[in-house]
Every structure is written in structure tokens, then in C-alpha cells.
Amino acid sequence: MICGLGGFVPPRTVTNEELETRLHTSDDWIRTRTGIRSRHVIEAGQATSDLAVAAGRRALDSAGTQSVDAVVVVTTTPDRPCPATAPAVAGRLGLTGAAAFDLNAVCTGFVYGLATVAGLIATGVADRALLIGADTYSTIVDPEDRTNAVVFGDGAGAVVLRAGAPTEPGAVGPFDLGSDGTGEELIMVAAGGSRQRSSPGEPSRSDRHFSMRGQEVFRQAVTRMTTSANAALHATGWKADDVDHLVPHQANARILRAVAAELGVPGERCVSNIESVGNTGAASIPLALAEAAHHQNIQTSGRVLLTAFGGGLTWGSCTLRWPTLSKIEHPHDIGGIQAS
Ligand code: UT7
């Protein structure tokens, strides 16, 4: 069960107006097509682990503990290809000795991470664990790619989990997870891995950057999130009407509206912060949860449905009973935290 929550976005804000000055785009196009007005990006020299540490520290504070048995960092943008980012994050949080590893399921990563950590706890490997979703898409998106540069932002969100009863506030699951690797080319960074490194020649500029076939991904995102969310509802024994708050991966405001409508969950029950952070990959769901916890607008034990879709292709959903939490910092508050 979740017993602590925290989020952090880097202070630098990139507004649609700023993007208008350097890309052939407009505030109107971005807002209409995506619902985004601004996003946060790291400064030169910062990295994913800097955001992960800030969010992780806040989640530990929120849980009232400084000790966990495992640290899992979910990311598509690790600090380096080797080693994993999680051990360094654990070390900087004073958690040396804890099990630490990375997990990558692209934008579905946080839900996969929740299932993985729930398993670590259920099998007794860990009594308490820190799960951090952190991504810096600004490091893989081509700044001149107007379609993707307007959509993605950087950020991190984290939860602390511990053992608990399935009906307790904070309880997560059942889960529905899935993948379809035949669609791997729809979302990709083609270069940088073993396939490119073992091939002759230098990678092209486009292969070195993030690519996405937007319209096809849009269609798949709506269908896969809806089907998966329904499976998680069914496994929990809830109907769409029982859902107090739907928290989808913040991919695009139009996708969020379509998923809520397909599920039969009223739009006002859909939690969204995409307007001010954009699509933050593995950080998107925990950042939205952290913002909701800051505003204290979800009641303890409220019935929450999480659903996500991302590269792989991957998808995943689960239910959550809202935890008992004290008010936490807003992810946009710097509050003395240095992001590096
Ligand atoms: O996080 C993992 C899951 N991700 C998602 O689910 C994302 C799903 N996809 C999307 O959100 C949308 O496909 C995008 C926001 C990425 C793109 O929106 P779209 O409505 O699918 O646009 P498009 O790529 O089909 O392009 C439509 C038009 C094109 O012009 P023409 O060919 O109709 O003349 C583009 O060149 O819009 C043009 N365009 C832009 N115009 C102004 C593309 N990007 C921009 C831009 N500003 N930034």
C-alpha cells in the first residue's frame, strides 16, 4: 500500500509562447491539439537522477521514514546506459544497502513499477520500498521536432509502499498489464543501444532522437487504456460508476477526455495536470497524484483508477484506495531543493 507521495519538476518553465519564437508552431495549435500551455525542463548539466532524488526525498518525508529496503527508478531516460540510475539515487538519499534497480516500460512504467514493488513486498523481499517515476524527455526529443517538442516535459514523482490489507487506504491492485511488441516502431529512439552500436556507420540525427507516429499512437492509447482500465475495474469488482477519480497517463488532454468517455467516467472525475507539465513519461501519473495530494482534493479511501499506455507498446492499469496523507509540497515548489 502507498504510504507516502512526492513530486518535483525542475524550475525552468517553457511556455507555448516561448516555443512560438523558435519553432513553426502556435499557442493555439498546441492548446487545441494537446491541452498543454507550458512544461518544465532541466537546465544544462542536470539529469534524471537529480529530479528522482528530489521527488524521492519528498515521498520519504511524506511517509515519515528515511529507510526502505528497495529503490526502483522507472525511466526511459536514465543518466547513463550503464549502470542503472537507481543505485546512485538510493545512495544520494542515504539508502545505501537497499536493493536498487531501474525498470523501463516507457510511459506505462509507473504502473509496471507499482506491480513490481507490490510483488517485492508480497514475497517478503522488501517491507518498504521507494518507487520513483522520473524522465527528462528534453534530453531525447529533438528540440527542432515541433510535434514532439511541444508535447513532452521533464519531471519526477515518487511513492513509498509498505505491506497492508487490500481494503486499507493506500491499497493498490489488482493490476492489468500488457504489451504488443509488433508496434515497437511507433514510439522509439532508434540509436544508442546494442542494435545501432553493433551496426556500421554513424546514426542519423533522427535516429538519435525520440520518434513517435502520433496519430496511430493516439488511437492505440485510447483503445488500450480503455480496455486495460476495464480489466482492472473488473478484477477489483468495481463499475465505472464506482470510480471517484480517474488518473490516466497524461499523454494528451484529448486522449484523457476520450478514455474517460469510453469508460463512462464523468469528465470532472478525471485528474489532469497536463496543462502545466505536458507529457512527463514515467513521471506523469505520480506527478498528477502528488498534485492531487497537495490540493487534498481526494478523500482518504477514495476509489482511484490508474491507467497508462506507452512505447513498447505497453499498457497497464490498477485500482487504488486513496491513502491517508498529510498535505505535501506542490511539485512546482522548489522549497529549498536543488535539482542537482
Ligand atoms: O506518452 C505515450 C503515448 N503518447 C501519446 O499517446 C501521444 C499521442 N499522439 C498525440 O498526442 C498527437 O498525435 C500529437 C500531439 C503528437 C500530434 O497531434 P496530431 O493532431 O496527431 O497532429 P499530426 O501529427 O497529425 O499533424 C497534423 C498537422 C500536420 O500538418 P498537415 O500535414 O496537416 O499540414 C503537422 O505538420 O499539424 C502539423 N503540426 C503542427 N503544426 C503546428 C504538427 N506539429 C505541429 C506543431 N505546430 N507543433
mmCIF file of C-alpha atoms and ligand atoms in Angstrom:
data_model
loop_
_atom_site.group_PDB
_atom_site.id
_atom_site.type_symbol
_atom_site.label_atom_id
_atom_site.label_comp_id
_atom_site.label_asym_id
_atom_site.label_seq_id
_atom_site.Cartn_x
_atom_site.Cartn_y
_atom_site.Cartn_z
ATOM 1 C CA MET A 1 0.000 0.000 0.000
ATOM 2 C CA ILE A 2 1.047 3.564 -0.678
ATOM 3 C CA CYS A 3 2.023 5.467 2.467
ATOM 4 C CA GLY A 4 3.994 8.432 1.053
ATOM 5 C CA LEU A 5 3.904 10.600 -2.043
ATOM 6 C CA GLY A 6 6.074 13.343 -3.544
ATOM 7 C CA GLY A 7 6.667 15.154 -6.835
ATOM 8 C CA PHE A 8 9.184 17.542 -8.305
ATOM 9 C CA VAL A 9 9.524 19.427 -11.591
ATOM 10 C CA PRO A 10 12.592 21.485 -12.485
ATOM 11 C CA PRO A 11 12.135 25.244 -12.083
ATOM 12 C CA ARG A 12 12.680 26.233 -15.724
ATOM 13 C CA THR A 13 9.300 26.645 -17.455
ATOM 14 C CA VAL A 14 8.928 26.610 -21.244
ATOM 15 C CA THR A 15 5.675 28.276 -22.304
ATOM 16 C CA ASN A 16 3.904 27.843 -25.628
ATOM 17 C CA GLU A 17 4.788 31.476 -26.342
ATOM 18 C CA GLU A 18 8.492 30.674 -25.985
ATOM 19 C CA LEU A 19 8.119 27.726 -28.372
ATOM 20 C CA GLU A 20 6.364 30.011 -30.871
ATOM 21 C CA THR A 21 9.529 32.106 -31.066
ATOM 22 C CA ARG A 22 11.767 29.205 -32.121
ATOM 23 C CA LEU A 23 9.500 26.624 -33.802
ATOM 24 C CA HIS A 24 6.963 26.899 -36.587
ATOM 25 C CA THR A 25 4.031 26.444 -34.191
ATOM 26 C CA SER A 26 1.402 28.426 -32.292
ATOM 27 C CA ASP A 27 -0.038 28.543 -28.804
ATOM 28 C CA ASP A 28 -3.441 27.908 -30.372
ATOM 29 C CA TRP A 29 -2.282 24.718 -32.181
ATOM 30 C CA ILE A 30 -0.603 23.344 -29.068
ATOM 31 C CA ARG A 31 -3.513 24.076 -26.733
ATOM 32 C CA THR A 32 -6.154 22.784 -29.145
ATOM 33 C CA ARG A 33 -4.302 19.589 -30.103
ATOM 34 C CA THR A 34 -2.791 18.713 -26.707
ATOM 35 C CA GLY A 35 -4.239 20.862 -23.888
ATOM 36 C CA ILE A 36 -0.710 21.936 -22.889
ATOM 37 C CA ARG A 37 0.223 25.542 -22.035
ATOM 38 C CA SER A 38 3.674 25.037 -20.518
ATOM 39 C CA ARG A 39 6.129 22.358 -19.477
ATOM 40 C CA HIS A 40 9.229 22.191 -17.252
ATOM 41 C CA VAL A 41 12.700 21.265 -18.478
ATOM 42 C CA ILE A 42 16.058 20.701 -16.809
ATOM 43 C CA GLU A 43 18.988 23.096 -17.197
ATOM 44 C CA ALA A 44 22.199 22.086 -18.971
ATOM 45 C CA GLY A 45 24.150 19.612 -16.839
ATOM 46 C CA GLN A 46 21.163 18.310 -14.874
ATOM 47 C CA ALA A 47 19.943 14.726 -15.253
ATOM 48 C CA THR A 48 17.049 12.385 -14.472
ATOM 49 C CA SER A 49 18.572 11.313 -11.140
ATOM 50 C CA ASP A 50 18.517 14.930 -9.896
ATOM 51 C CA LEU A 51 14.733 15.037 -10.288
ATOM 52 C CA ALA A 52 14.370 11.485 -8.923
ATOM 53 C CA VAL A 53 16.277 12.372 -5.749
ATOM 54 C CA ALA A 54 14.128 15.465 -5.142
ATOM 55 C CA ALA A 55 10.841 13.572 -5.624
ATOM 56 C CA GLY A 56 12.121 10.563 -3.659
ATOM 57 C CA ARG A 57 13.112 12.734 -0.707
ATOM 58 C CA ARG A 58 9.653 14.276 -0.636
ATOM 59 C CA ALA A 59 7.962 10.861 -0.749
ATOM 60 C CA LEU A 60 10.122 9.598 2.136
ATOM 61 C CA ASP A 61 9.258 12.722 4.169
ATOM 62 C CA SER A 62 5.577 12.261 3.371
ATOM 63 C CA ALA A 63 5.779 8.630 4.582
ATOM 64 C CA GLY A 64 7.607 9.759 7.729
ATOM 65 C CA THR A 65 10.510 7.389 7.124
ATOM 66 C CA GLN A 66 14.098 7.608 5.919
ATOM 67 C CA SER A 67 14.562 3.893 5.453
ATOM 68 C CA VAL A 68 13.375 1.448 2.761
ATOM 69 C CA ASP A 69 14.541 -1.990 1.587
ATOM 70 C CA ALA A 70 14.280 -1.338 -2.155
ATOM 71 C CA VAL A 71 14.511 1.615 -4.546
ATOM 72 C CA VAL A 72 13.065 1.250 -8.048
ATOM 73 C CA VAL A 73 13.553 4.032 -10.595
ATOM 74 C CA VAL A 74 11.224 3.836 -13.569
ATOM 75 C CA THR A 75 12.650 5.746 -16.523
ATOM 76 C CA THR A 76 13.258 5.804 -20.268
ATOM 77 C CA THR A 77 15.951 8.445 -19.835
ATOM 78 C CA PRO A 78 18.491 7.019 -17.361
ATOM 79 C CA ASP A 79 21.546 9.117 -16.510
ATOM 80 C CA ARG A 80 23.716 6.650 -18.491
ATOM 81 C CA PRO A 81 23.223 3.331 -20.393
ATOM 82 C CA CYS A 82 25.229 1.660 -17.601
ATOM 83 C CA PRO A 83 24.920 1.385 -14.618
ATOM 84 C CA ALA A 84 21.271 1.753 -13.624
ATOM 85 C CA THR A 85 20.232 5.121 -12.168
ATOM 86 C CA ALA A 86 18.529 3.672 -9.065
ATOM 87 C CA PRO A 87 21.646 2.767 -7.034
ATOM 88 C CA ALA A 88 23.001 6.327 -7.370
ATOM 89 C CA VAL A 89 19.597 7.752 -6.406
ATOM 90 C CA ALA A 90 19.460 5.423 -3.394
ATOM 91 C CA GLY A 91 22.979 6.476 -2.384
ATOM 92 C CA ARG A 92 22.136 10.172 -2.580
ATOM 93 C CA LEU A 93 19.036 9.572 -0.454
ATOM 94 C CA GLY A 94 21.115 7.882 2.244
ATOM 95 C CA LEU A 95 19.685 4.468 1.331
ATOM 96 C CA THR A 96 22.933 2.631 0.569
ATOM 97 C CA GLY A 97 22.369 -1.087 1.161
ATOM 98 C CA ALA A 98 18.825 -1.128 -0.246
ATOM 99 C CA ALA A 99 18.131 -3.211 -3.369
ATOM 100 C CA ALA A 100 18.125 -0.779 -6.306
ATOM 101 C CA PHE A 101 17.320 -1.222 -9.988
ATOM 102 C CA ASP A 102 15.766 0.535 -12.976
ATOM 103 C CA LEU A 103 12.665 -0.505 -14.864
ATOM 104 C CA ASN A 104 11.646 0.708 -18.331
ATOM 105 C CA ALA A 105 8.143 0.381 -19.730
ATOM 106 C CA VAL A 106 8.223 3.884 -21.279
ATOM 107 C CA CYS A 107 5.072 5.863 -20.380
ATOM 108 C CA THR A 108 3.451 2.801 -18.749
ATOM 109 C CA GLY A 109 6.445 2.468 -16.431
ATOM 110 C CA PHE A 110 4.863 3.742 -13.235
ATOM 111 C CA VAL A 111 2.025 1.176 -13.303
ATOM 112 C CA TYR A 112 4.533 -1.606 -14.106
ATOM 113 C CA GLY A 113 6.633 -0.264 -11.218
ATOM 114 C CA LEU A 114 3.703 -0.389 -8.792
ATOM 115 C CA ALA A 115 3.044 -4.031 -9.743
ATOM 116 C CA THR A 116 6.747 -4.902 -9.387
ATOM 117 C CA VAL A 117 7.094 -3.273 -5.982
ATOM 118 C CA ALA A 118 3.808 -4.810 -4.794
ATOM 119 C CA GLY A 119 5.411 -8.160 -5.738
ATOM 120 C CA LEU A 120 8.620 -7.397 -3.833
ATOM 121 C CA ILE A 121 6.533 -6.634 -0.762
ATOM 122 C CA ALA A 122 4.164 -9.622 -1.185
ATOM 123 C CA THR A 123 7.132 -12.036 -1.442
ATOM 124 C CA GLY A 124 8.825 -10.560 1.626
ATOM 125 C CA VAL A 125 11.842 -9.273 -0.323
ATOM 126 C CA ALA A 126 11.038 -5.790 0.984
ATOM 127 C CA ASP A 127 8.948 -4.482 3.865
ATOM 128 C CA ARG A 128 9.032 -0.963 2.484
ATOM 129 C CA ALA A 129 10.069 0.334 -0.944
ATOM 130 C CA LEU A 130 10.529 3.631 -2.758
ATOM 131 C CA LEU A 131 9.226 3.761 -6.336
ATOM 132 C CA ILE A 132 10.208 6.772 -8.434
ATOM 133 C CA GLY A 133 8.998 7.608 -11.943
ATOM 134 C CA ALA A 134 11.419 10.119 -13.457
ATOM 135 C CA ASP A 135 12.048 11.248 -17.009
ATOM 136 C CA THR A 136 13.838 14.015 -18.885
ATOM 137 C CA TYR A 137 12.378 13.779 -22.386
ATOM 138 C CA SER A 138 14.082 17.102 -23.160
ATOM 139 C CA THR A 139 17.299 15.042 -23.445
ATOM 140 C CA ILE A 140 15.937 12.719 -26.183
ATOM 141 C CA VAL A 141 13.418 14.850 -28.104
ATOM 142 C CA ASP A 142 14.933 16.823 -30.973
ATOM 143 C CA PRO A 143 14.390 20.481 -29.993
ATOM 144 C CA GLU A 144 13.626 21.191 -33.659
ATOM 145 C CA ASP A 145 10.938 18.487 -33.884
ATOM 146 C CA ARG A 146 7.887 20.699 -33.485
ATOM 147 C CA THR A 147 5.428 17.848 -32.988
ATOM 148 C CA ASN A 148 7.189 16.170 -30.062
ATOM 149 C CA ALA A 149 8.987 19.200 -28.585
ATOM 150 C CA VAL A 150 5.660 20.815 -27.708
ATOM 151 C CA VAL A 151 4.273 17.683 -26.026
ATOM 152 C CA PHE A 152 6.940 16.449 -23.623
ATOM 153 C CA GLY A 153 8.269 17.849 -20.335
ATOM 154 C CA ASP A 154 10.632 16.757 -17.548
ATOM 155 C CA GLY A 155 9.674 15.727 -14.009
ATOM 156 C CA ALA A 156 9.620 13.082 -11.290
ATOM 157 C CA GLY A 157 7.034 11.600 -8.945
ATOM 158 C CA ALA A 158 7.537 9.055 -6.184
ATOM 159 C CA VAL A 159 5.645 6.839 -3.772
ATOM 160 C CA VAL A 160 6.631 4.835 -0.707
ATOM 161 C CA LEU A 161 4.894 1.465 -0.419
ATOM 162 C CA ARG A 162 4.581 -0.944 2.507
ATOM 163 C CA ALA A 163 2.624 -4.102 3.296
ATOM 164 C CA GLY A 164 -1.066 -3.680 4.093
ATOM 165 C CA ALA A 165 -4.554 -5.164 3.735
ATOM 166 C CA PRO A 166 -6.313 -4.937 0.330
ATOM 167 C CA THR A 167 -9.123 -2.765 1.723
ATOM 168 C CA GLU A 168 -6.894 -0.325 3.661
ATOM 169 C CA PRO A 169 -6.395 3.250 2.479
ATOM 170 C CA GLY A 170 -3.363 3.188 0.144
ATOM 171 C CA ALA A 171 -4.016 -0.357 -1.134
ATOM 172 C CA VAL A 172 -3.015 -0.866 -4.810
ATOM 173 C CA GLY A 173 -4.212 -3.536 -7.225
ATOM 174 C CA PRO A 174 -5.417 -5.732 -8.782
ATOM 175 C CA PHE A 175 -3.396 -4.921 -11.905
ATOM 176 C CA ASP A 176 -3.817 -5.410 -15.626
ATOM 177 C CA LEU A 177 -0.540 -5.270 -17.611
ATOM 178 C CA GLY A 178 0.127 -5.984 -21.289
ATOM 179 C CA SER A 179 2.322 -5.374 -24.317
ATOM 180 C CA ASP A 180 2.438 -5.685 -28.096
ATOM 181 C CA GLY A 181 5.980 -5.612 -29.448
ATOM 182 C CA THR A 182 4.775 -5.695 -33.057
ATOM 183 C CA GLY A 183 4.173 -1.975 -32.580
ATOM 184 C CA GLU A 184 7.664 -1.131 -31.307
ATOM 185 C CA GLU A 185 8.403 1.200 -34.230
ATOM 186 C CA LEU A 186 5.527 3.521 -33.278
ATOM 187 C CA ILE A 187 7.498 5.013 -30.358
ATOM 188 C CA MET A 188 11.267 4.758 -30.480
ATOM 189 C CA VAL A 189 14.763 6.148 -30.026
ATOM 190 C CA ALA A 190 16.417 4.048 -32.749
ATOM 191 C CA ALA A 191 20.071 4.692 -31.839
ATOM 192 C CA GLY A 192 22.135 4.416 -28.664
ATOM 193 C CA GLY A 193 21.570 0.716 -27.949
ATOM 194 C CA SER A 194 23.235 -2.534 -28.995
ATOM 195 C CA ARG A 195 21.428 -2.728 -32.357
ATOM 196 C CA GLN A 196 22.872 0.565 -33.541
ATOM 197 C CA ARG A 197 26.249 0.182 -31.808
ATOM 198 C CA SER A 198 26.834 -3.177 -33.480
ATOM 199 C CA SER A 199 25.931 -1.726 -36.883
ATOM 200 C CA PRO A 200 28.377 0.100 -39.150
ATOM 201 C CA GLY A 201 28.226 3.873 -39.612
ATOM 202 C CA GLU A 202 27.168 6.804 -37.503
ATOM 203 C CA PRO A 203 23.470 7.144 -36.575
ATOM 204 C CA SER A 204 21.450 9.874 -38.299
ATOM 205 C CA ARG A 205 20.101 12.848 -36.359
ATOM 206 C CA SER A 206 16.564 11.441 -36.446
ATOM 207 C CA ASP A 207 17.746 8.022 -35.196
ATOM 208 C CA ARG A 208 19.444 9.688 -32.226
ATOM 209 C CA HIS A 209 16.183 11.341 -31.183
ATOM 210 C CA PHE A 210 12.747 10.271 -29.991
ATOM 211 C CA SER A 211 10.253 9.481 -32.740
ATOM 212 C CA MET A 212 6.523 8.827 -32.460
ATOM 213 C CA ARG A 213 3.848 8.092 -35.057
ATOM 214 C CA GLY A 214 1.419 10.394 -33.285
ATOM 215 C CA GLN A 215 -1.922 9.619 -34.889
ATOM 216 C CA GLU A 216 -1.540 5.829 -34.675
ATOM 217 C CA VAL A 217 -0.258 6.115 -31.096
ATOM 218 C CA PHE A 218 -3.244 8.322 -30.260
ATOM 219 C CA ARG A 219 -5.686 5.657 -31.498
ATOM 220 C CA GLN A 220 -3.864 2.841 -29.712
ATOM 221 C CA ALA A 221 -3.619 4.859 -26.493
ATOM 222 C CA VAL A 222 -7.386 5.349 -26.267
ATOM 223 C CA THR A 223 -8.231 1.716 -27.076
ATOM 224 C CA ARG A 224 -5.536 0.108 -24.935
ATOM 225 C CA MET A 225 -6.077 2.312 -21.868
ATOM 226 C CA THR A 226 -9.844 1.815 -22.024
ATOM 227 C CA THR A 227 -9.611 -1.988 -22.375
ATOM 228 C CA SER A 228 -6.944 -2.276 -19.690
ATOM 229 C CA ALA A 229 -8.756 0.033 -17.259
ATOM 230 C CA ASN A 230 -11.937 -2.004 -17.704
ATOM 231 C CA ALA A 231 -9.970 -5.187 -16.943
ATOM 232 C CA ALA A 232 -8.587 -3.637 -13.716
ATOM 233 C CA LEU A 233 -12.095 -2.489 -12.738
ATOM 234 C CA HIS A 234 -13.480 -5.967 -13.384
ATOM 235 C CA ALA A 235 -10.707 -7.629 -11.340
ATOM 236 C CA THR A 236 -11.408 -5.237 -8.449
ATOM 237 C CA GLY A 237 -15.173 -5.708 -8.641
ATOM 238 C CA TRP A 238 -15.832 -2.014 -9.342
ATOM 239 C CA LYS A 239 -18.047 -0.485 -12.012
ATOM 240 C CA ALA A 240 -17.174 2.735 -13.857
ATOM 241 C CA ASP A 241 -19.707 4.490 -11.616
ATOM 242 C CA ASP A 242 -17.727 3.471 -8.523
ATOM 243 C CA VAL A 243 -14.627 5.376 -9.691
ATOM 244 C CA ASP A 244 -14.224 8.610 -7.715
ATOM 245 C CA HIS A 245 -11.091 9.696 -9.606
ATOM 246 C CA LEU A 246 -9.569 8.507 -12.875
ATOM 247 C CA VAL A 247 -5.837 9.242 -13.189
ATOM 248 C CA PRO A 248 -4.659 8.395 -16.717
ATOM 249 C CA HIS A 249 -1.128 8.833 -18.046
ATOM 250 C CA GLN A 250 -1.081 12.490 -19.091
ATOM 251 C CA ALA A 251 -0.411 11.915 -22.803
ATOM 252 C CA ASN A 252 -2.728 14.468 -24.377
ATOM 253 C CA ALA A 253 -5.853 16.204 -22.999
ATOM 254 C CA ARG A 254 -7.895 14.857 -25.917
ATOM 255 C CA ILE A 255 -6.788 11.290 -25.088
ATOM 256 C CA LEU A 256 -7.777 11.793 -21.432
ATOM 257 C CA ARG A 257 -11.239 13.001 -22.427
ATOM 258 C CA ALA A 258 -11.703 10.113 -24.873
ATOM 259 C CA VAL A 259 -10.637 7.475 -22.309
ATOM 260 C CA ALA A 260 -12.960 8.898 -19.633
ATOM 261 C CA ALA A 261 -15.854 8.971 -22.110
ATOM 262 C CA GLU A 262 -15.203 5.396 -23.335
ATOM 263 C CA LEU A 263 -15.032 4.153 -19.749
ATOM 264 C CA GLY A 264 -18.199 6.016 -18.769
ATOM 265 C CA VAL A 265 -16.405 8.013 -16.063
ATOM 266 C CA PRO A 266 -17.659 11.637 -15.923
ATOM 267 C CA GLY A 267 -15.020 14.064 -17.232
ATOM 268 C CA GLU A 268 -14.907 16.019 -13.961
ATOM 269 C CA ARG A 269 -13.626 12.887 -12.170
ATOM 270 C CA CYS A 270 -10.588 12.761 -14.462
ATOM 271 C CA VAL A 271 -7.469 14.154 -12.738
ATOM 272 C CA SER A 272 -5.285 16.175 -15.098
ATOM 273 C CA ASN A 273 -2.257 18.423 -14.739
ATOM 274 C CA ILE A 274 -1.083 18.163 -18.358
ATOM 275 C CA GLU A 275 -1.757 21.874 -18.942
ATOM 276 C CA SER A 276 1.228 22.883 -16.792
ATOM 277 C CA VAL A 277 3.631 19.924 -17.163
ATOM 278 C CA GLY A 278 2.960 18.268 -20.537
ATOM 279 C CA ASN A 279 3.655 14.569 -21.024
ATOM 280 C CA THR A 280 6.329 13.622 -18.471
ATOM 281 C CA GLY A 281 6.594 9.904 -19.342
ATOM 282 C CA ALA A 282 7.032 7.639 -16.316
ATOM 283 C CA ALA A 283 6.605 10.652 -14.003
ATOM 284 C CA SER A 284 3.196 11.590 -15.306
ATOM 285 C CA ILE A 285 0.881 9.541 -13.057
ATOM 286 C CA PRO A 286 2.799 10.074 -9.771
ATOM 287 C CA LEU A 287 3.124 13.808 -10.552
ATOM 288 C CA ALA A 288 -0.647 14.025 -11.047
ATOM 289 C CA LEU A 289 -1.139 12.089 -7.779
ATOM 290 C CA ALA A 290 1.277 14.417 -5.961
ATOM 291 C CA GLU A 291 -0.557 17.492 -7.210
ATOM 292 C CA ALA A 292 -3.874 15.985 -6.060
ATOM 293 C CA ALA A 293 -2.334 15.216 -2.653
ATOM 294 C CA HIS A 294 -1.055 18.790 -2.384
ATOM 295 C CA HIS A 295 -4.546 20.170 -3.043
ATOM 296 C CA GLN A 296 -6.050 17.492 -0.742
ATOM 297 C CA ASN A 297 -8.936 17.034 -3.130
ATOM 298 C CA ILE A 298 -9.187 13.241 -2.885
ATOM 299 C CA GLN A 299 -10.732 11.761 0.251
ATOM 300 C CA THR A 300 -8.994 9.021 2.207
ATOM 301 C CA SER A 301 -10.086 5.626 0.840
ATOM 302 C CA GLY A 302 -11.497 7.281 -2.318
ATOM 303 C CA ARG A 303 -11.643 4.859 -5.259
ATOM 304 C CA VAL A 304 -8.985 5.771 -7.804
ATOM 305 C CA LEU A 305 -8.322 4.136 -11.192
ATOM 306 C CA LEU A 306 -4.862 4.479 -12.803
ATOM 307 C CA THR A 307 -4.276 3.676 -16.466
ATOM 308 C CA ALA A 308 -1.324 4.166 -18.799
ATOM 309 C CA PHE A 309 -0.073 3.450 -22.306
ATOM 310 C CA GLY A 310 3.352 3.890 -23.851
ATOM 311 C CA GLY A 311 6.156 2.707 -26.073
ATOM 312 C CA GLY A 312 6.801 -1.000 -26.447
ATOM 313 C CA LEU A 313 3.910 -0.948 -26.961
ATOM 314 C CA THR A 314 2.907 -1.356 -23.324
ATOM 315 C CA TRP A 315 -0.166 -0.666 -21.245
ATOM 316 C CA GLY A 316 -1.255 -1.125 -17.668
ATOM 317 C CA SER A 317 -3.938 -0.217 -15.162
ATOM 318 C CA CYS A 318 -4.706 -0.711 -11.500
ATOM 319 C CA THR A 319 -7.045 0.437 -8.800
ATOM 320 C CA LEU A 320 -6.013 2.359 -5.693
ATOM 321 C CA ARG A 321 -7.700 3.247 -2.421
ATOM 322 C CA TRP A 322 -6.519 6.802 -1.755
ATOM 323 C CA PRO A 323 -4.003 6.764 1.135
ATOM 324 C CA THR A 324 -4.110 8.743 4.349
ATOM 325 C CA LEU A 325 -1.627 11.541 3.684
ATOM 326 C CA SER A 326 -0.747 14.882 5.202
ATOM 327 C CA LYS A 327 -0.595 17.861 2.835
ATOM 328 C CA ILE A 328 2.556 17.689 0.712
ATOM 329 C CA GLU A 329 4.549 20.259 -1.285
ATOM 330 C CA HIS A 330 3.300 21.149 -4.750
ATOM 331 C CA PRO A 331 5.641 19.560 -7.339
ATOM 332 C CA HIS A 332 6.300 23.063 -8.718
ATOM 333 C CA ASP A 333 7.510 24.340 -5.312
ATOM 334 C CA ILE A 334 11.274 24.378 -5.173
ATOM 335 C CA GLY A 335 11.223 24.672 -1.371
ATOM 336 C CA GLY A 336 14.996 24.666 -0.852
ATOM 337 C CA ILE A 337 15.504 21.617 -3.098
ATOM 338 C CA GLN A 338 18.385 21.930 -5.543
ATOM 339 C CA ALA A 339 17.755 19.790 -8.634
ATOM 340 C CA SER A 340 21.407 18.789 -8.957
HETATM 341 O O1 UT7 B 1 3.146 9.043 -23.972
HETATM 342 C C1 UT7 B 1 2.985 7.916 -24.793
HETATM 343 C C2 UT7 B 1 1.703 7.999 -25.526
HETATM 344 N N1 UT7 B 1 1.688 9.176 -26.362
HETATM 345 C C3 UT7 B 1 0.586 9.580 -26.882
HETATM 346 O O2 UT7 B 1 -0.434 8.978 -26.647
HETATM 347 C C4 UT7 B 1 0.625 10.735 -27.860
HETATM 348 C C5 UT7 B 1 -0.402 10.514 -28.956
HETATM 349 N N2 UT7 B 1 -0.371 11.459 -30.036
HETATM 350 C C6 UT7 B 1 -0.647 12.777 -29.897
HETATM 351 O O3 UT7 B 1 -0.852 13.274 -28.818
HETATM 352 C C7 UT7 B 1 -0.763 13.597 -31.157
HETATM 353 O O4 UT7 B 1 -0.677 12.728 -32.289
HETATM 354 C C8 UT7 B 1 0.318 14.716 -31.307
HETATM 355 C C9 UT7 B 1 0.012 15.828 -30.301
HETATM 356 C C10 UT7 B 1 1.695 14.154 -31.054
HETATM 357 C C11 UT7 B 1 0.227 15.313 -32.711
HETATM 358 O O5 UT7 B 1 -1.092 15.802 -32.924
HETATM 359 P P1 UT7 B 1 -1.896 15.377 -34.238
HETATM 360 O O6 UT7 B 1 -3.200 16.040 -34.131
HETATM 361 O O7 UT7 B 1 -1.883 13.893 -34.338
HETATM 362 O O8 UT7 B 1 -1.037 16.053 -35.379
HETATM 363 P P2 UT7 B 1 -0.354 15.411 -36.669
HETATM 364 O O9 UT7 B 1 0.989 14.862 -36.323
HETATM 365 O O10 UT7 B 1 -1.319 14.501 -37.364
HETATM 366 O O11 UT7 B 1 -0.169 16.686 -37.570
HETATM 367 C C12 UT7 B 1 -1.327 17.412 -38.074
HETATM 368 C C13 UT7 B 1 -0.820 18.688 -38.737
HETATM 369 C C14 UT7 B 1 0.302 18.428 -39.744
HETATM 370 O O12 UT7 B 1 0.161 19.373 -40.786
HETATM 371 P P3 UT7 B 1 -0.545 18.975 -42.188
HETATM 372 O O13 UT7 B 1 0.230 17.793 -42.714
HETATM 373 O O14 UT7 B 1 -1.951 18.644 -41.847
HETATM 374 O O15 UT7 B 1 -0.393 20.217 -42.998
HETATM 375 C C15 UT7 B 1 1.548 18.737 -38.977
HETATM 376 O O16 UT7 B 1 2.619 19.139 -39.802
HETATM 377 O O17 UT7 B 1 -0.265 19.570 -37.752
HETATM 378 C C16 UT7 B 1 1.086 19.889 -38.107
HETATM 379 N N3 UT7 B 1 1.838 20.041 -36.868
HETATM 380 C C17 UT7 B 1 1.965 21.196 -36.222
HETATM 381 N N4 UT7 B 1 1.507 22.428 -36.503
HETATM 382 C C18 UT7 B 1 1.796 23.408 -35.644
HETATM 383 C C19 UT7 B 1 2.485 19.072 -36.167
HETATM 384 N N5 UT7 B 1 3.036 19.601 -35.052
HETATM 385 C C20 UT7 B 1 2.730 20.919 -35.078
HETATM 386 C C21 UT7 B 1 3.000 21.982 -34.206
HETATM 387 N N6 UT7 B 1 2.533 23.214 -34.516
HETATM 388 N N7 UT7 B 1 3.715 21.830 -33.068
#
